[in-house]
Amino acid sequence: MNWIILILQCLAAIVALLYYPKFKAKPIRMVLLLLWIALVAEIGARAYTAAGYDNNHWIYNVYAILFYGLFYKMVYDHIHHPTRKKIVAISAIIMFLAIIFRALTTPFFSLYMVHVFNLATFVMVFHLMYYAIDLLKSDADFRLKNNLEIFIFGGYLLFAVSFIPLAPFIFGIWMPDLSRQYYELLGDIQGGIVIVMNLTFIYGFVWTRELHSL
């Protein structure tokens, strides 16, 4: 399944690049950078391990910091109501400062910072909730085919709501004595969700119309 995930990550990044002219005028264009950073991190982590290094956690730590920072900015840019925009900005800054503090006070190069990243995922869901509220209260005419962000945010939301409960088990924080079989099962569940997420991205890139700036 790992190779299937990598192939789909690669396809999602390539399709995003090919269809970039369709959405380059809107803030959702940030997803192109997110997808390519994810692909480079995944390939880099695998290559680092193949080179004989046992621990590649620092690569995923660096990737997560970049991901959350860029993702928070992307959601912020899609919210129009001043109060909701301010709430998202403040929560993003506080969370990002917490991530940086944790990175400076933990073995950053040998330990994946699962606790703080799990909290960052909660904030990610919180931001997407505010985006949904902003969208529902907007007077603008909504057409799914004109809103690539629905597919992008929907895919990331699917990942987020699964990562929050599964991560503590997958990383052995809760019930560390689970058998290898259960760890593999949980990993397969998470992997399946990542596959669906990337398929959602690809479909959105291909199916939606060209997007114009507001």
Coordinates of N, CA and C in Angstrom, one line a residue:
M1 N 0.8 -1.2 0.0 CA 0.0 0.0 0.0 C 0.9 1.3 0.0
N2 N 2.0 1.2 0.6 CA 2.9 2.4 0.7 C 3.3 2.9 -0.7
W3 N 3.5 2.0 -1.6 CA 3.8 2.4 -3.0 C 2.6 3.0 -3.7
I4 N 1.4 2.4 -3.4 CA 0.2 3.0 -4.0 C 0.0 4.4 -3.6
I5 N 0.3 4.7 -2.3 CA 0.1 6.0 -1.7 C 1.1 6.9 -2.4
L6 N 2.4 6.5 -2.5 CA 3.4 7.3 -3.1 C 3.0 7.7 -4.6
I7 N 2.6 6.7 -5.3 CA 2.2 6.9 -6.7 C 1.0 7.9 -6.8
L8 N 0.0 7.8 -5.9 CA -1.1 8.7 -5.9 C -0.6 10.1 -5.5
Q9 N 0.3 10.2 -4.5 CA 0.8 11.5 -4.2 C 1.5 12.2 -5.4
C10 N 2.3 11.4 -6.1 CA 2.9 11.9 -7.3 C 1.9 12.3 -8.3
L11 N 0.9 11.5 -8.6 CA -0.1 11.9 -9.6 C -0.8 13.1 -9.2
A12 N -1.2 13.3 -7.9 CA -1.9 14.5 -7.4 C -1.1 15.7 -7.6
A13 N 0.2 15.6 -7.3 CA 1.1 16.8 -7.5 C 1.3 17.1 -9.0
I14 N 1.4 16.1 -9.8 CA 1.5 16.4 -11.3 C 0.3 16.9 -11.9
V15 N -0.9 16.4 -11.5 CA -2.2 16.9 -12.0 C -2.4 18.3 -11.5
A16 N -2.0 18.6 -10.3 CA -2.2 20.0 -9.8 C -1.3 20.9 -10.6
L17 N -0.1 20.5 -11.0 CA 0.8 21.3 -11.8 C 0.2 21.5 -13.2
L18 N -0.4 20.5 -13.8 CA -0.9 20.6 -15.1 C -2.2 21.5 -15.2
Y19 N -3.0 21.4 -14.1 CA -4.2 22.2 -14.1 C -4.0 23.5 -13.3
Y20 N -2.8 23.9 -13.0 CA -2.6 25.1 -12.2 C -3.2 26.3 -12.8
P21 N -3.1 26.5 -14.1 CA -3.7 27.7 -14.7 C -5.2 27.9 -14.4
K22 N -5.9 26.8 -14.1 CA -7.3 26.9 -13.7 C -7.6 27.6 -12.4
F23 N -6.6 27.4 -11.5 CA -6.9 28.0 -10.1 C -5.8 28.9 -9.6
K24 N -4.9 29.4 -10.5 CA -3.8 30.2 -10.1 C -4.2 31.6 -9.6
A25 N -5.5 32.0 -10.0 CA -5.9 33.3 -9.6 C -6.6 33.4 -8.2
K26 N -6.7 32.2 -7.5 CA -7.3 32.2 -6.2 C -6.4 31.6 -5.2
P27 N -6.7 31.9 -3.9 CA -5.8 31.5 -2.8 C -5.6 29.9 -2.7
I28 N -6.5 29.2 -3.3 CA -6.3 27.7 -3.3 C -5.1 27.3 -4.0
R29 N -4.4 28.2 -4.8 CA -3.2 27.8 -5.5 C -2.1 27.3 -4.6
M30 N -2.2 27.7 -3.3 CA -1.2 27.2 -2.3 C -1.2 25.7 -2.2
V31 N -2.2 25.0 -2.6 CA -2.2 23.6 -2.6 C -1.2 22.9 -3.5
L32 N -0.8 23.6 -4.5 CA 0.2 23.1 -5.4 C 1.5 23.0 -4.6
L33 N 1.9 24.0 -3.9 CA 3.1 23.9 -3.0 C 3.0 22.8 -2.0
L34 N 1.8 22.7 -1.3 CA 1.6 21.7 -0.3 C 1.8 20.3 -0.8
L35 N 1.3 20.0 -2.0 CA 1.4 18.7 -2.6 C 2.8 18.4 -3.0
W36 N 3.5 19.3 -3.5 CA 4.9 19.1 -3.9 C 5.8 18.9 -2.7
I37 N 5.6 19.7 -1.7 CA 6.4 19.6 -0.5 C 6.1 18.2 0.1
A38 N 4.9 17.7 0.2 CA 4.6 16.4 0.7 C 5.3 15.3 -0.1
L39 N 5.3 15.4 -1.4 CA 5.9 14.4 -2.3 C 7.4 14.4 -2.1
V40 N 8.0 15.6 -2.0 CA 9.5 15.6 -1.8 C 9.8 15.1 -0.4
A41 N 9.0 15.4 0.6 CA 9.3 14.9 2.0 C 9.2 13.3 2.0
E42 N 8.2 12.8 1.3 CA 8.0 11.4 1.3 C 9.1 10.6 0.6
I43 N 9.5 11.1 -0.5 CA 10.6 10.5 -1.3 C 11.9 10.7 -0.5
G44 N 12.1 11.9 0.1 CA 13.3 12.1 0.9 C 13.4 11.2 2.1
A45 N 12.3 11.0 2.7 CA 12.3 10.1 3.9 C 12.6 8.7 3.5
R46 N 12.1 8.2 2.4 CA 12.3 6.9 1.9 C 13.8 6.7 1.5
A47 N 14.3 7.7 0.8 CA 15.7 7.7 0.4 C 16.7 7.7 1.5
Y48 N 16.3 8.5 2.5 CA 17.2 8.6 3.7 C 17.2 7.3 4.5
T49 N 16.1 6.6 4.5 CA 16.1 5.2 5.2 C 16.9 4.2 4.3
A50 N 16.7 4.3 3.0 CA 17.4 3.4 2.1 C 18.9 3.6 2.1
A51 N 19.3 4.8 2.5 CA 20.7 5.1 2.6 C 21.4 4.5 3.8
G52 N 20.6 3.9 4.7 CA 21.1 3.3 5.9 C 20.9 4.0 7.2
Y53 N 20.1 5.1 7.1 CA 19.8 5.8 8.4 C 18.5 5.2 9.0
D54 N 18.6 5.0 10.3 CA 17.4 4.3 11.0 C 16.3 5.3 11.3
N55 N 16.6 6.6 11.4 CA 15.6 7.5 11.9 C 15.4 8.7 11.0
N56 N 14.2 8.8 10.4 CA 14.0 9.9 9.4 C 12.9 10.8 10.0
H57 N 12.7 10.8 11.3 CA 11.7 11.6 11.9 C 11.9 13.1 11.7
W58 N 13.1 13.5 11.6 CA 13.3 15.0 11.4 C 12.8 15.5 10.1
I59 N 12.7 14.6 9.0 CA 12.2 15.0 7.7 C 10.7 15.2 7.9
Y60 N 10.0 14.3 8.6 CA 8.6 14.5 8.8 C 8.3 15.7 9.7
N61 N 9.1 15.9 10.7 CA 9.0 17.1 11.5 C 9.0 18.4 10.7
V62 N 10.0 18.5 9.9 CA 10.2 19.7 9.0 C 9.0 19.8 8.1
Y63 N 8.6 18.7 7.5 CA 7.4 18.7 6.6 C 6.2 19.2 7.3
A64 N 5.9 18.7 8.5 CA 4.7 19.0 9.2 C 4.7 20.5 9.6
I65 N 5.8 21.1 10.0 CA 5.9 22.5 10.3 C 5.6 23.3 9.1
L66 N 6.1 23.0 7.9 CA 5.8 23.7 6.7 C 4.3 23.5 6.3
F67 N 3.8 22.3 6.4 CA 2.4 22.0 6.1 C 1.5 22.8 6.9
Y68 N 1.6 22.8 8.2 CA 0.6 23.5 9.0 C 0.7 25.0 8.8
G69 N 1.9 25.5 8.7 CA 2.0 26.9 8.5 C 1.3 27.4 7.2
L70 N 1.6 26.6 6.1 CA 1.0 27.0 4.8 C -0.5 26.7 4.7
F71 N -0.9 25.6 5.4 CA -2.3 25.3 5.3 C -3.1 26.3 6.1
Y72 N -2.7 26.7 7.3 CA -3.4 27.8 8.0 C -3.5 29.0 7.2
K73 N -2.4 29.4 6.5 CA -2.4 30.6 5.7 C -3.5 30.4 4.5
M74 N -3.5 29.3 3.9 CA -4.5 29.0 2.8 C -5.9 29.2 3.3
V75 N -6.2 28.6 4.4 CA -7.6 28.7 5.0 C -7.9 30.2 5.3
Y76 N -7.0 30.8 5.9 CA -7.1 32.2 6.3 C -7.5 33.1 5.1
D77 N -6.8 32.8 4.0 CA -7.0 33.6 2.8 C -8.4 33.4 2.2
H78 N -9.1 32.3 2.5 CA -10.4 32.0 2.0 C -11.6 32.5 2.9
I79 N -11.2 33.0 4.0 CA -12.3 33.5 4.9 C -12.4 35.1 4.8
H80 N -13.6 35.5 4.7 CA -13.8 37.0 4.4 C -14.4 37.8 5.6
H81 N -15.1 37.2 6.4 CA -15.6 37.9 7.6 C -14.5 38.4 8.5
P82 N -14.4 39.6 8.8 CA -13.3 40.1 9.6 C -13.1 39.4 11.0
T83 N -14.2 39.2 11.7 CA -14.0 38.5 13.0 C -13.6 37.1 12.9
R84 N -14.2 36.4 12.0 CA -13.7 35.0 11.8 C -12.3 34.9 11.3
K85 N -11.9 35.9 10.4 CA -10.6 35.9 9.9 C -9.6 36.2 11.0
K86 N -9.9 37.1 12.0 CA -9.1 37.4 13.1 C -8.9 36.2 14.0
I87 N -10.0 35.4 14.3 CA -10.0 34.3 15.1 C -9.0 33.2 14.5
V88 N -9.2 33.0 13.2 CA -8.3 32.0 12.6 C -6.9 32.4 12.6
A89 N -6.6 33.7 12.4 CA -5.2 34.2 12.4 C -4.6 34.1 13.8
I90 N -5.3 34.4 14.9 CA -4.8 34.3 16.2 C -4.5 32.9 16.6
S91 N -5.5 32.0 16.3 CA -5.3 30.6 16.7 C -4.1 30.0 15.9
A92 N -4.0 30.4 14.7 CA -2.9 29.9 13.9 C -1.5 30.3 14.4
I93 N -1.4 31.6 14.8 CA -0.2 32.1 15.3 C 0.2 31.4 16.7
I94 N -0.8 31.3 17.5 CA -0.6 30.6 18.8 C -0.1 29.2 18.6
M95 N -0.8 28.5 17.7 CA -0.4 27.1 17.4 C 1.0 27.0 16.8
F96 N 1.3 27.9 15.9 CA 2.6 27.8 15.3 C 3.7 28.1 16.2
L97 N 3.5 29.0 17.1 CA 4.5 29.3 18.2 C 4.7 28.1 19.1
A98 N 3.6 27.4 19.4 CA 3.7 26.2 20.2 C 4.5 25.1 19.5
I99 N 4.3 25.0 18.2 CA 5.1 24.0 17.4 C 6.6 24.4 17.4
I100 N 6.9 25.7 17.2 CA 8.3 26.1 17.3 C 8.9 25.9 18.7
F101 N 8.1 26.2 19.7 CA 8.6 26.0 21.1 C 8.9 24.5 21.3
R102 N 8.0 23.6 20.9 CA 8.2 22.2 21.0 C 9.4 21.7 20.2
A103 N 9.6 22.3 19.1 CA 10.7 21.9 18.2 C 12.1 22.2 18.9
L104 N 12.1 23.3 19.7 CA 13.3 23.8 20.3 C 13.5 23.1 21.6
T105 N 12.5 22.4 22.2 CA 12.7 21.7 23.5 C 12.5 20.2 23.4
T106 N 12.7 19.6 22.3 CA 12.5 18.2 22.1 C 13.6 17.7 21.2
P107 N 13.9 16.4 21.2 CA 14.9 15.8 20.3 C 14.4 15.9 18.8
F108 N 14.4 17.0 18.2 CA 13.8 17.3 17.0 C 14.2 16.3 15.9
F109 N 15.5 15.9 15.9 CA 16.0 15.1 14.8 C 15.8 13.6 15.0
S110 N 15.3 13.2 16.1 CA 15.1 11.8 16.4 C 13.7 11.4 16.9
L111 N 12.9 12.4 17.1 CA 11.5 12.1 17.7 C 10.5 12.9 16.9
Y112 N 9.5 12.1 16.4 CA 8.4 12.8 15.7 C 7.5 13.4 16.7
M113 N 7.2 14.7 16.5 CA 6.4 15.4 17.5 C 4.9 15.2 17.4
V114 N 4.5 14.0 17.7 CA 3.1 13.6 17.4 C 2.1 14.3 18.3
H115 N 2.5 14.6 19.5 CA 1.5 15.3 20.4 C 1.1 16.7 19.9
V116 N 2.2 17.5 19.6 CA 1.9 18.9 19.1 C 1.3 18.9 17.7
F117 N 1.7 17.9 16.9 CA 1.1 17.9 15.5 C -0.4 17.4 15.6
N118 N -0.7 16.5 16.6 CA -2.1 16.2 16.8 C -2.9 17.4 17.2
L119 N -2.3 18.2 18.1 CA -3.0 19.4 18.5 C -3.1 20.4 17.3
A120 N -2.1 20.4 16.4 CA -2.2 21.3 15.3 C -3.2 20.8 14.3
T121 N -3.5 19.5 14.3 CA -4.6 19.0 13.4 C -5.9 19.4 13.9
F122 N -6.1 19.4 15.3 CA -7.3 19.9 15.9 C -7.6 21.4 15.4
V123 N -6.5 22.2 15.4 CA -6.6 23.6 15.0 C -7.0 23.6 13.5
M124 N -6.4 22.7 12.7 CA -6.7 22.6 11.3 C -8.2 22.4 11.1
V125 N -8.8 21.4 11.8 CA -10.2 21.2 11.8 C -11.0 22.4 12.2
F126 N -10.6 23.0 13.3 CA -11.2 24.3 13.8 C -11.3 25.3 12.7
H127 N -10.2 25.5 12.0 CA -10.1 26.5 10.9 C -11.0 26.1 9.8
L128 N -11.1 24.9 9.4 CA -12.0 24.4 8.3 C -13.5 24.6 8.7
M129 N -13.8 24.5 10.0 CA -15.1 24.8 10.5 C -15.4 26.2 10.3
Y130 N -14.5 27.1 10.6 CA -14.7 28.5 10.4 C -14.9 28.9 8.9
Y131 N -14.1 28.2 8.1 CA -14.3 28.3 6.6 C -15.7 27.9 6.2
A132 N -16.2 26.8 6.7 CA -17.5 26.4 6.4 C -18.6 27.4 6.8
I133 N -18.4 27.9 8.0 CA -19.4 28.9 8.5 C -19.3 30.1 7.6
D134 N -18.1 30.6 7.2 CA -18.0 31.7 6.4 C -18.7 31.5 5.0
L135 N -18.5 30.3 4.5 CA -19.1 29.9 3.2 C -20.6 29.9 3.3
L136 N -21.2 29.3 4.4 CA -22.6 29.2 4.5 C -23.3 30.5 4.7
K137 N -22.6 31.5 5.3 CA -23.2 32.8 5.6 C -22.9 33.8 4.5
S138 N -22.2 33.3 3.4 CA -21.9 34.2 2.3 C -23.1 34.4 1.4
D139 N -23.2 35.6 0.8 CA -24.3 35.9 -0.1 C -23.9 35.5 -1.5
A140 N -22.7 35.1 -1.7 CA -22.2 34.7 -3.1 C -22.9 33.5 -3.6
D141 N -23.1 33.4 -4.9 CA -23.7 32.3 -5.5 C -22.7 31.1 -5.5
F142 N -23.2 30.0 -4.9 CA -22.3 28.9 -4.8 C -22.6 27.8 -5.8
R143 N -21.5 27.4 -6.5 CA -21.6 26.3 -7.5 C -20.4 25.4 -7.3
L144 N -20.7 24.2 -7.0 CA -19.6 23.2 -6.7 C -18.5 23.2 -7.8
K145 N -19.0 23.2 -9.0 CA -18.0 23.1 -10.1 C -17.0 24.3 -10.2
N146 N -17.4 25.4 -9.5 CA -16.5 26.6 -9.5 C -15.7 26.7 -8.2
N147 N -15.8 25.7 -7.4 CA -15.2 25.7 -6.0 C -14.2 24.5 -5.8
L148 N -13.0 24.6 -6.4 CA -12.0 23.6 -6.2 C -11.7 23.5 -4.7
E149 N -11.8 24.5 -3.9 CA -11.4 24.5 -2.5 C -12.3 23.5 -1.7
I150 N -13.5 23.2 -2.2 CA -14.3 22.3 -1.5 C -13.7 20.9 -1.5
F151 N -13.2 20.5 -2.7 CA -12.5 19.2 -2.8 C -11.2 19.2 -2.0
I152 N -10.4 20.3 -2.1 CA -9.2 20.3 -1.4 C -9.4 20.3 0.1
F153 N -10.2 21.2 0.6 CA -10.5 21.2 2.1 C -11.2 19.9 2.5
G154 N -12.1 19.4 1.7 CA -12.8 18.2 2.0 C -11.8 17.0 2.2
G155 N -10.8 16.9 1.3 CA -9.8 15.9 1.3 C -9.0 16.0 2.6
Y156 N -8.5 17.2 2.9 CA -7.7 17.4 4.1 C -8.5 17.2 5.3
L157 N -9.8 17.5 5.3 CA -10.6 17.3 6.5 C -10.7 15.8 6.8
L158 N -10.9 15.1 5.7 CA -11.0 13.6 5.9 C -9.8 13.0 6.5
F159 N -8.6 13.5 6.1 CA -7.4 13.1 6.7 C -7.3 13.5 8.1
A160 N -7.6 14.7 8.4 CA -7.5 15.3 9.8 C -8.3 14.5 10.8
V161 N -9.6 14.3 10.5 CA -10.5 13.6 11.4 C -10.1 12.2 11.7
S162 N -9.3 11.6 10.8 CA -8.8 10.2 11.0 C -7.5 10.2 11.7
F163 N -6.6 11.2 11.4 CA -5.3 11.3 12.0 C -5.4 11.5 13.5
I164 N -6.4 12.4 14.0 CA -6.5 12.7 15.4 C -6.7 11.5 16.3
P165 N -7.6 10.6 16.0 CA -7.8 9.4 16.8 C -6.8 8.3 16.6
L166 N -6.3 8.2 15.3 CA -5.5 7.1 15.0 C -4.0 7.3 15.3
A167 N -3.5 8.5 15.2 CA -2.1 8.8 15.5 C -1.6 8.3 16.8
P168 N -2.3 8.5 17.9 CA -1.8 8.0 19.2 C -1.6 6.5 19.2
F169 N -2.4 5.7 18.5 CA -2.3 4.3 18.4 C -1.1 3.9 17.5
I170 N -1.1 4.5 16.3 CA -0.1 4.2 15.3 C 1.3 4.4 15.8
F171 N 1.5 5.5 16.6 CA 2.8 5.8 17.2 C 3.0 5.2 18.5
G172 N 2.1 4.4 19.0 CA 2.4 3.6 20.2 C 2.2 4.4 21.5
I173 N 1.5 5.5 21.4 CA 1.3 6.4 22.6 C 0.2 5.8 23.5
W174 N -0.9 5.4 22.9 CA -2.0 4.7 23.6 C -1.8 3.2 23.3
M175 N -2.0 2.4 24.3 CA -1.9 0.9 24.2 C -0.7 0.5 23.4
P176 N 0.5 0.8 23.9 CA 1.7 0.4 23.2 C 2.0 -1.1 23.0
D177 N 1.2 -1.9 23.8 CA 1.4 -3.3 23.7 C 0.6 -4.0 22.7
L178 N -0.1 -3.3 21.8 CA -0.8 -3.9 20.7 C 0.1 -4.7 19.8
S179 N -0.5 -5.8 19.3 CA 0.3 -6.6 18.4 C 0.7 -6.0 17.1
R180 N 1.7 -6.5 16.4 CA 2.1 -5.9 15.2 C 1.0 -5.9 14.1
Q181 N 0.1 -6.9 14.3 CA -1.0 -7.1 13.3 C -2.0 -5.9 13.4
Y182 N -2.2 -5.4 14.7 CA -3.1 -4.3 14.9 C -2.5 -3.0 14.4
Y183 N -1.2 -2.8 14.6 CA -0.5 -1.7 14.1 C -0.5 -1.6 12.6
E184 N -0.4 -2.7 11.9 CA -0.4 -2.8 10.5 C -1.9 -2.5 10.0
L185 N -2.9 -3.0 10.7 CA -4.3 -2.7 10.4 C -4.6 -1.2 10.5
L186 N -4.1 -0.6 11.6 CA -4.3 0.9 11.7 C -3.6 1.7 10.7
G187 N -2.4 1.2 10.3 CA -1.6 1.9 9.3 C -2.3 1.7 7.9
D188 N -2.9 0.6 7.7 CA -3.6 0.4 6.4 C -4.9 1.3 6.4
I189 N -5.6 1.4 7.5 CA -6.7 2.3 7.5 C -6.3 3.7 7.2
Q190 N -5.3 4.2 7.9 CA -4.8 5.5 7.6 C -4.3 5.7 6.1
G191 N -3.6 4.6 5.6 CA -3.2 4.7 4.2 C -4.3 4.7 3.3
G192 N -5.4 4.0 3.6 CA -6.6 4.0 2.7 C -7.2 5.4 2.7
I193 N -7.2 6.1 3.8 CA -7.8 7.5 3.9 C -6.9 8.4 3.1
V194 N -5.6 8.2 3.1 CA -4.7 9.1 2.3 C -4.9 8.9 0.8
I195 N -5.2 7.6 0.5 CA -5.5 7.3 -0.9 C -6.8 8.0 -1.4
V196 N -7.8 8.0 -0.6 CA -9.1 8.6 -0.9 C -8.9 10.2 -1.0
M197 N -8.1 10.7 -0.1 CA -7.8 12.1 0.0 C -7.1 12.5 -1.4
N198 N -6.1 11.8 -1.8 CA -5.5 12.2 -3.1 C -6.4 12.0 -4.3
L199 N -7.2 11.0 -4.3 CA -8.2 10.8 -5.4 C -9.2 12.0 -5.4
T200 N -9.5 12.4 -4.2 CA -10.4 13.6 -4.2 C -9.8 14.8 -4.8
F201 N -8.5 15.0 -4.4 CA -7.8 16.2 -5.0 C -7.8 16.1 -6.5
I202 N -7.4 14.9 -7.0 CA -7.2 14.7 -8.5 C -8.6 15.0 -9.2
Y203 N -9.6 14.4 -8.6 CA -11.0 14.6 -9.2 C -11.3 16.1 -9.2
G204 N -11.0 16.8 -8.2 CA -11.3 18.2 -8.1 C -10.6 19.0 -9.1
F205 N -9.3 18.7 -9.3 CA -8.5 19.5 -10.2 C -9.0 19.3 -11.7
V206 N -9.4 18.1 -12.0 CA -9.9 17.8 -13.4 C -11.3 18.3 -13.6
W207 N -12.2 18.1 -12.6 CA -13.6 18.3 -12.9 C -14.0 19.8 -12.8
T208 N -13.4 20.6 -11.9 CA -13.8 21.9 -11.6 C -13.5 22.8 -12.8
R209 N -14.2 23.9 -12.9 CA -13.9 24.9 -14.0 C -12.8 25.8 -13.6
E210 N -12.4 26.6 -14.6 CA -11.3 27.6 -14.3 C -11.8 28.6 -13.3
L211 N -11.0 28.9 -12.3 CA -11.4 29.8 -11.3 C -10.8 31.2 -11.5
H212 N -11.6 32.2 -11.2 CA -11.2 33.6 -11.4 C -11.1 34.3 -10.0
S213 N -10.3 35.2 -9.9 CA -10.1 36.0 -8.7 C -11.4 36.7 -8.4
L214 N -11.6 37.0 -7.0 CA -12.8 37.7 -6.6 C -12.7 39.2 -6.9

